[in-house]
């Protein structure tokens, strides 16, 4: 689960702050997922690749929807890249333990981490009202986090919402999945999408692994890879089981990439490896800056951001192929950000 | 037969279309040779891209050719007792991503969808998993579907169809779904080859604005805004989107995979509605009106034609039998979306047999004919065929009489048209074999695009070009041999200027995946390039170039270049009466719509 600190919401500014955290969370999950995705060797692990990519795309959509909500409430989204290893924004992880995210190549370790990020929780004895009545110092799931936000947003007057402010819609990308939020109804839909795609839906008190579209939710997609089993309908009381069909995971079908390249000393690595890192960091920084412009309303900037994403992808795919000095490892992108707005290089 | 028998499953939703349309214009692209028409400047690729952005009517220079169903799900089913929604498979998502490619890019009647698989439901759950047997083909484009939506091709609707063989990986995971259990049982029948998926796309909107009209200030402003955005840089696709209704049903032996093989009812003179397909069974007459009744506004209100009657007529056009009637409530928007435009009419006992050999007509309450059966059809085995110059092939048309295989010799007049509707040769008067098969040997055909149009009566001759509401047709695209290109030295300069520059100019989106002007990247991805351009991969979603216009000579040069690279350089470890409008003009007018 993505666990987040929840404090009592009293003002629109509180909600804006909460949404800003949500944006950071959605954005912060992307580098670990991308690191695992791009570390897969060409032609290998097609099903796993498809599943991870599908989650990545939905996390991007979630981030944009969170930005749309924040913009509709008059806030200004800020994309603040985090470093890896590092904590998820919100500082909380499974079972109350802060979750520190690492950049792992495609592996059981990477999938276990992803499952920890997306893990749903079924809190039947944790009614929504109680969440508001006392300022919580404990951890909550992303579902509860958004539920609390939803309840507060429902209480806002219509005048709190601004129509058409800096909205990112599906006219270019993500048909049917990205939509403008101009009022509470739109926000409610966005929250429902985000929660169910991450954690699944609930049937009474039972977690349903399918999201609102009938697709497998993120936690379970990663679970399928982790277990190398297709999540399958079953007669057991839970309704589903892992397998029996295998997904076709080949853990060896991956580049021998080191973990957490951001804490690796590249000064002793071959020049090509250093250049590959620089190219990745520059591409990542350019993407962040373009995305920042897009989520704050610059017309056409999303197209620039998407192009930058593709450049990051190309740079990352290349980096995974460049041998380090030990001749047995490579390194993927460290996702280190330095503003490209000022002309500084990474 | 076909999706018109039960069980059948309905779905509905929307589709996003993101084709590059730069090659729709003869100023940019020569569809005969498959070559880009560059401006005469030094940096011609850059100049071409800039020119393409400014091309009037070019609504998507940064397209990707992708077509994606979205918000599309199973909406209901019919197991012989009418439309039902009570099954756990209802609401299952439909997952389908394809590449939209026109064989004849200047026109609109040769579209195809290349894809790898179609999925209804979810892996591990209720599911129909359908790996591709063959591409989806568009036919029966209806230019008069919605005259309130006059924006580029927004007036039109199209029938799309493909079929999935049960021998090539088709899988139904039914669990406790009675619907899927029934379907899975049905496809086990010996004469069932698999499943057919047929869908109709309509109400296409452009620039994400349903209010635009060709030539309007709004349309001009939208086009200018796109140009501005494109000039500012970045990746700026501008997909169109349509509504979709569709149906999944049984594919039986000898039924055409790519287009309806049912009884075909074509528009009567001055009829406001488009062609329809019919199946006459013992107790039910099933009509597929998915492409027929027009909408009268942008809210998709169906035209109210009152009570419609299906009658059987004799050869003199006299009504011999009233088969049944249905009212507006059965073809209005709600009904259309619920059952994908399929209307079932119960028949009185014995009546069907009496109508088997009569023509079916659809008439309004005043008796005015709206649709009239065209009893004999000749359907191509390969509706859209690609050949390389010098390649010989034998292909066939199968004659059907009232939806059944012809069991005797059928006279066919075969027209041969150029892509612009010009008559390329005198019509040939031919005869099928005793099983209704017309065999056609295509030999020594020179480069270019040819349409073969079988005519079986006086009303289906392609006088003003192909009327896709009436005629069946086979398009053949012969790519040039380009022997001179093949003979060039395999240098980077040659391979770029003769091969890769074409793609790079026409498809700026390629920059996102592979910089075609970068020899380092081309070398690094040599093996991938060879795999994606391999003719054996032609049907695949990711085949390159997506436009399927790479000539044999160009491929030879490309491969000579790629093969000349040593392993180190690959970046790897060292190891008759006029039929009314001119259909060519109509087809191409849609390309020009926003130019006005």
mmCIF file with all atom_site columns, C-alpha atoms in Angstrom, chain A residues 148-255:
data_model
loop_
_atom_site.group_PDB
_atom_site.id
_atom_site.type_symbol
_atom_site.label_atom_id
_atom_site.label_alt_id
_atom_site.label_comp_id
_atom_site.label_asym_id
_atom_site.label_entity_id
_atom_site.label_seq_id
_atom_site.pdbx_PDB_ins_code
_atom_site.Cartn_x
_atom_site.Cartn_y
_atom_site.Cartn_z
_atom_site.occupancy
_atom_site.B_iso_or_equiv
_atom_site.pdbx_formal_charge
_atom_site.auth_seq_id
_atom_site.auth_comp_id
_atom_site.auth_asym_id
_atom_site.auth_atom_id
_atom_site.pdbx_PDB_model_num
ATOM 1   C CA . UNK A 1 148 ? -10.636 11.405  3.283   1.00 0.00 ? 148 UNK A CA 1
ATOM 2   C CA . UNK A 1 149 ? -9.834  13.902  0.580   1.00 0.00 ? 149 UNK A CA 1
ATOM 3   C CA . UNK A 1 150 ? -13.012 12.993  -1.249  1.00 0.00 ? 150 UNK A CA 1
ATOM 4   C CA . UNK A 1 151 ? -15.123 13.587  1.837   1.00 0.00 ? 151 UNK A CA 1
ATOM 5   C CA . UNK A 1 152 ? -13.576 16.977  2.386   1.00 0.00 ? 152 UNK A CA 1
ATOM 6   C CA . UNK A 1 153 ? -13.935 17.979  -1.249  1.00 0.00 ? 153 UNK A CA 1
ATOM 7   C CA . UNK A 1 154 ? -17.603 17.019  -1.097  1.00 0.00 ? 154 UNK A CA 1
ATOM 8   C CA . UNK A 1 155 ? -18.059 19.588  1.638   1.00 0.00 ? 155 UNK A CA 1
ATOM 9   C CA . UNK A 1 156 ? -16.663 22.453  -0.418  1.00 0.00 ? 156 UNK A CA 1
ATOM 10  C CA . UNK A 1 157 ? -18.987 24.999  -1.993  1.00 0.00 ? 157 UNK A CA 1
ATOM 11  C CA . UNK A 1 158 ? -19.184 25.034  -5.776  1.00 0.00 ? 158 UNK A CA 1
ATOM 12  C CA . UNK A 1 159 ? -17.345 28.370  -5.718  1.00 0.00 ? 159 UNK A CA 1
ATOM 13  C CA . UNK A 1 160 ? -14.193 26.604  -4.528  1.00 0.00 ? 160 UNK A CA 1
ATOM 14  C CA . UNK A 1 161 ? -13.798 25.057  -7.944  1.00 0.00 ? 161 UNK A CA 1
ATOM 15  C CA . UNK A 1 162 ? -12.407 26.826  -10.962 1.00 0.00 ? 162 UNK A CA 1
ATOM 16  C CA . UNK A 1 163 ? -13.551 25.735  -14.390 1.00 0.00 ? 163 UNK A CA 1
ATOM 17  C CA . UNK A 1 164 ? -11.019 24.889  -17.063 1.00 0.00 ? 164 UNK A CA 1
ATOM 18  C CA . UNK A 1 165 ? -7.952  25.940  -15.108 1.00 0.00 ? 165 UNK A CA 1
ATOM 19  C CA . UNK A 1 166 ? -4.800  24.317  -16.470 1.00 0.00 ? 166 UNK A CA 1
ATOM 20  C CA . UNK A 1 167 ? -6.512  21.037  -17.176 1.00 0.00 ? 167 UNK A CA 1
ATOM 21  C CA . UNK A 1 168 ? -4.842  18.172  -18.965 1.00 0.00 ? 168 UNK A CA 1
ATOM 22  C CA . UNK A 1 169 ? -7.318  16.169  -21.006 1.00 0.00 ? 169 UNK A CA 1
ATOM 23  C CA . UNK A 1 170 ? -7.229  13.207  -23.352 1.00 0.00 ? 170 UNK A CA 1
ATOM 24  C CA . UNK A 1 171 ? -7.227  15.099  -26.632 1.00 0.00 ? 171 UNK A CA 1
ATOM 25  C CA . UNK A 1 172 ? -3.727  13.906  -27.427 1.00 0.00 ? 172 UNK A CA 1
ATOM 26  C CA . UNK A 1 173 ? -2.866  11.032  -25.142 1.00 0.00 ? 173 UNK A CA 1
ATOM 27  C CA . UNK A 1 174 ? -4.630  8.466   -22.973 1.00 0.00 ? 174 UNK A CA 1
ATOM 28  C CA . UNK A 1 175 ? -8.002  8.481   -24.712 1.00 0.00 ? 175 UNK A CA 1
ATOM 29  C CA . UNK A 1 176 ? -10.842 8.106   -22.264 1.00 0.00 ? 176 UNK A CA 1
ATOM 30  C CA . UNK A 1 177 ? -8.603  8.197   -19.228 1.00 0.00 ? 177 UNK A CA 1
ATOM 31  C CA . UNK A 1 178 ? -7.650  11.814  -18.716 1.00 0.00 ? 178 UNK A CA 1
ATOM 32  C CA . UNK A 1 179 ? -10.393 14.312  -18.102 1.00 0.00 ? 179 UNK A CA 1
ATOM 33  C CA . UNK A 1 180 ? -10.925 17.829  -16.930 1.00 0.00 ? 180 UNK A CA 1
ATOM 34  C CA . UNK A 1 181 ? -11.919 18.400  -13.342 1.00 0.00 ? 181 UNK A CA 1
ATOM 35  C CA . UNK A 1 182 ? -14.058 21.454  -12.876 1.00 0.00 ? 182 UNK A CA 1
ATOM 36  C CA . UNK A 1 183 ? -16.123 20.520  -9.875  1.00 0.00 ? 183 UNK A CA 1
ATOM 37  C CA . UNK A 1 184 ? -16.564 18.003  -7.157  1.00 0.00 ? 184 UNK A CA 1
ATOM 38  C CA . UNK A 1 185 ? -18.170 15.425  -9.438  1.00 0.00 ? 185 UNK A CA 1
ATOM 39  C CA . UNK A 1 186 ? -15.068 15.336  -11.602 1.00 0.00 ? 186 UNK A CA 1
ATOM 40  C CA . UNK A 1 187 ? -12.816 15.043  -8.589  1.00 0.00 ? 187 UNK A CA 1
ATOM 41  C CA . UNK A 1 188 ? -14.892 12.197  -7.234  1.00 0.00 ? 188 UNK A CA 1
ATOM 42  C CA . UNK A 1 189 ? -14.542 10.326  -10.527 1.00 0.00 ? 189 UNK A CA 1
ATOM 43  C CA . UNK A 1 190 ? -10.809 10.904  -10.577 1.00 0.00 ? 190 UNK A CA 1
ATOM 44  C CA . UNK A 1 191 ? -10.401 9.634   -7.045  1.00 0.00 ? 191 UNK A CA 1
ATOM 45  C CA . UNK A 1 192 ? -12.438 6.540   -7.814  1.00 0.00 ? 192 UNK A CA 1
ATOM 46  C CA . UNK A 1 193 ? -10.255 5.823   -10.830 1.00 0.00 ? 193 UNK A CA 1
ATOM 47  C CA . UNK A 1 194 ? -7.020  6.313   -8.954  1.00 0.00 ? 194 UNK A CA 1
ATOM 48  C CA . UNK A 1 195 ? -7.957  4.188   -5.999  1.00 0.00 ? 195 UNK A CA 1
ATOM 49  C CA . UNK A 1 196 ? -9.478  1.316   -7.898  1.00 0.00 ? 196 UNK A CA 1
ATOM 50  C CA . UNK A 1 197 ? -6.708  1.106   -10.470 1.00 0.00 ? 197 UNK A CA 1
ATOM 51  C CA . UNK A 1 198 ? -4.121  0.941   -7.727  1.00 0.00 ? 198 UNK A CA 1
ATOM 52  C CA . UNK A 1 199 ? -5.767  -1.288  -5.202  1.00 0.00 ? 199 UNK A CA 1
ATOM 53  C CA . UNK A 1 200 ? -8.792  -2.794  -6.877  1.00 0.00 ? 200 UNK A CA 1
ATOM 54  C CA . UNK A 1 201 ? -12.334 -2.354  -5.671  1.00 0.00 ? 201 UNK A CA 1
ATOM 55  C CA . UNK A 1 202 ? -14.254 -3.600  -2.734  1.00 0.00 ? 202 UNK A CA 1
ATOM 56  C CA . UNK A 1 203 ? -17.152 -6.012  -2.789  1.00 0.00 ? 203 UNK A CA 1
ATOM 57  C CA . UNK A 1 204 ? -18.571 -5.531  0.693   1.00 0.00 ? 204 UNK A CA 1
ATOM 58  C CA . UNK A 1 205 ? -15.586 -6.062  2.932   1.00 0.00 ? 205 UNK A CA 1
ATOM 59  C CA . UNK A 1 206 ? -13.698 -8.161  0.422   1.00 0.00 ? 206 UNK A CA 1
ATOM 60  C CA . UNK A 1 207 ? -10.946 -6.781  -1.724  1.00 0.00 ? 207 UNK A CA 1
ATOM 61  C CA . UNK A 1 208 ? -11.677 -7.333  -5.398  1.00 0.00 ? 208 UNK A CA 1
ATOM 62  C CA . UNK A 1 209 ? -8.525  -7.430  -7.484  1.00 0.00 ? 209 UNK A CA 1
ATOM 63  C CA . UNK A 1 210 ? -10.299 -5.869  -10.438 1.00 0.00 ? 210 UNK A CA 1
ATOM 64  C CA . UNK A 1 211 ? -10.534 -2.138  -10.902 1.00 0.00 ? 211 UNK A CA 1
ATOM 65  C CA . UNK A 1 212 ? -13.566 -0.177  -12.018 1.00 0.00 ? 212 UNK A CA 1
ATOM 66  C CA . UNK A 1 213 ? -12.928 -1.150  -15.623 1.00 0.00 ? 213 UNK A CA 1
ATOM 67  C CA . UNK A 1 214 ? -12.665 -4.834  -14.803 1.00 0.00 ? 214 UNK A CA 1
ATOM 68  C CA . UNK A 1 215 ? -8.911  -4.799  -15.247 1.00 0.00 ? 215 UNK A CA 1
ATOM 69  C CA . UNK A 1 216 ? -6.493  -6.247  -12.719 1.00 0.00 ? 216 UNK A CA 1
ATOM 70  C CA . UNK A 1 217 ? -5.348  -3.577  -10.246 1.00 0.00 ? 217 UNK A CA 1
ATOM 71  C CA . UNK A 1 218 ? -1.686  -2.636  -9.890  1.00 0.00 ? 218 UNK A CA 1
ATOM 72  C CA . UNK A 1 219 ? -0.899  -4.599  -6.789  1.00 0.00 ? 219 UNK A CA 1
ATOM 73  C CA . UNK A 1 220 ? -2.112  -7.775  -8.417  1.00 0.00 ? 220 UNK A CA 1
ATOM 74  C CA . UNK A 1 221 ? -0.351  -7.079  -11.715 1.00 0.00 ? 221 UNK A CA 1
ATOM 75  C CA . UNK A 1 222 ? 2.918   -6.909  -9.845  1.00 0.00 ? 222 UNK A CA 1
ATOM 76  C CA . UNK A 1 223 ? 1.826   -9.979  -7.902  1.00 0.00 ? 223 UNK A CA 1
ATOM 77  C CA . UNK A 1 224 ? 1.378   -11.900 -11.113 1.00 0.00 ? 224 UNK A CA 1
ATOM 78  C CA . UNK A 1 225 ? 4.961   -11.154 -12.031 1.00 0.00 ? 225 UNK A CA 1
ATOM 79  C CA . UNK A 1 226 ? 6.277   -11.837 -8.557  1.00 0.00 ? 226 UNK A CA 1
ATOM 80  C CA . UNK A 1 227 ? 4.533   -15.196 -8.370  1.00 0.00 ? 227 UNK A CA 1
ATOM 81  C CA . UNK A 1 228 ? 4.992   -15.920 -12.060 1.00 0.00 ? 228 UNK A CA 1
ATOM 82  C CA . UNK A 1 229 ? 1.332   -16.871 -12.080 1.00 0.00 ? 229 UNK A CA 1
ATOM 83  C CA . UNK A 1 230 ? -1.708  -15.427 -13.754 1.00 0.00 ? 230 UNK A CA 1
ATOM 84  C CA . UNK A 1 231 ? -4.268  -14.272 -11.209 1.00 0.00 ? 231 UNK A CA 1
ATOM 85  C CA . UNK A 1 232 ? -7.186  -16.541 -11.966 1.00 0.00 ? 232 UNK A CA 1
ATOM 86  C CA . UNK A 1 233 ? -10.796 -16.794 -10.906 1.00 0.00 ? 233 UNK A CA 1
ATOM 87  C CA . UNK A 1 234 ? -11.257 -19.573 -8.429  1.00 0.00 ? 234 UNK A CA 1
ATOM 88  C CA . UNK A 1 235 ? -13.912 -21.278 -6.370  1.00 0.00 ? 235 UNK A CA 1
ATOM 89  C CA . UNK A 1 236 ? -12.070 -20.518 -3.123  1.00 0.00 ? 236 UNK A CA 1
ATOM 90  C CA . UNK A 1 237 ? -13.653 -18.061 -0.656  1.00 0.00 ? 237 UNK A CA 1
ATOM 91  C CA . UNK A 1 238 ? -11.459 -15.224 -1.906  1.00 0.00 ? 238 UNK A CA 1
ATOM 92  C CA . UNK A 1 239 ? -12.595 -15.743 -5.457  1.00 0.00 ? 239 UNK A CA 1
ATOM 93  C CA . UNK A 1 240 ? -9.147  -15.754 -7.012  1.00 0.00 ? 240 UNK A CA 1
ATOM 94  C CA . UNK A 1 241 ? -5.898  -17.710 -6.893  1.00 0.00 ? 241 UNK A CA 1
ATOM 95  C CA . UNK A 1 242 ? -2.436  -17.287 -8.290  1.00 0.00 ? 242 UNK A CA 1
ATOM 96  C CA . UNK A 1 243 ? -2.301  -19.575 -11.287 1.00 0.00 ? 243 UNK A CA 1
ATOM 97  C CA . UNK A 1 244 ? -2.243  -22.309 -12.252 1.00 0.00 ? 244 UNK A CA 1
ATOM 98  C CA . UNK A 1 245 ? -1.200  -20.696 -15.521 1.00 0.00 ? 245 UNK A CA 1
ATOM 99  C CA . UNK A 1 246 ? 2.266   -19.206 -15.474 1.00 0.00 ? 246 UNK A CA 1
ATOM 100 C CA . UNK A 1 247 ? 2.975   -15.714 -16.702 1.00 0.00 ? 247 UNK A CA 1
ATOM 101 C CA . UNK A 1 248 ? 6.244   -16.718 -18.305 1.00 0.00 ? 248 UNK A CA 1
ATOM 102 C CA . UNK A 1 249 ? 8.691   -14.762 -16.200 1.00 0.00 ? 249 UNK A CA 1
ATOM 103 C CA . UNK A 1 250 ? 12.378  -15.258 -16.883 1.00 0.00 ? 250 UNK A CA 1
ATOM 104 C CA . UNK A 1 251 ? 14.307  -13.475 -14.189 1.00 0.00 ? 251 UNK A CA 1
ATOM 105 C CA . UNK A 1 252 ? 17.470  -13.983 -16.218 1.00 0.00 ? 252 UNK A CA 1
ATOM 106 C CA . UNK A 1 253 ? 16.093  -11.992 -19.122 1.00 0.00 ? 253 UNK A CA 1
ATOM 107 C CA . UNK A 1 254 ? 17.420  -8.794  -17.719 1.00 0.00 ? 254 UNK A CA 1
ATOM 108 C CA . UNK A 1 255 ? 20.494  -6.614  -18.014 1.00 0.00 ? 255 UNK A CA 1
#
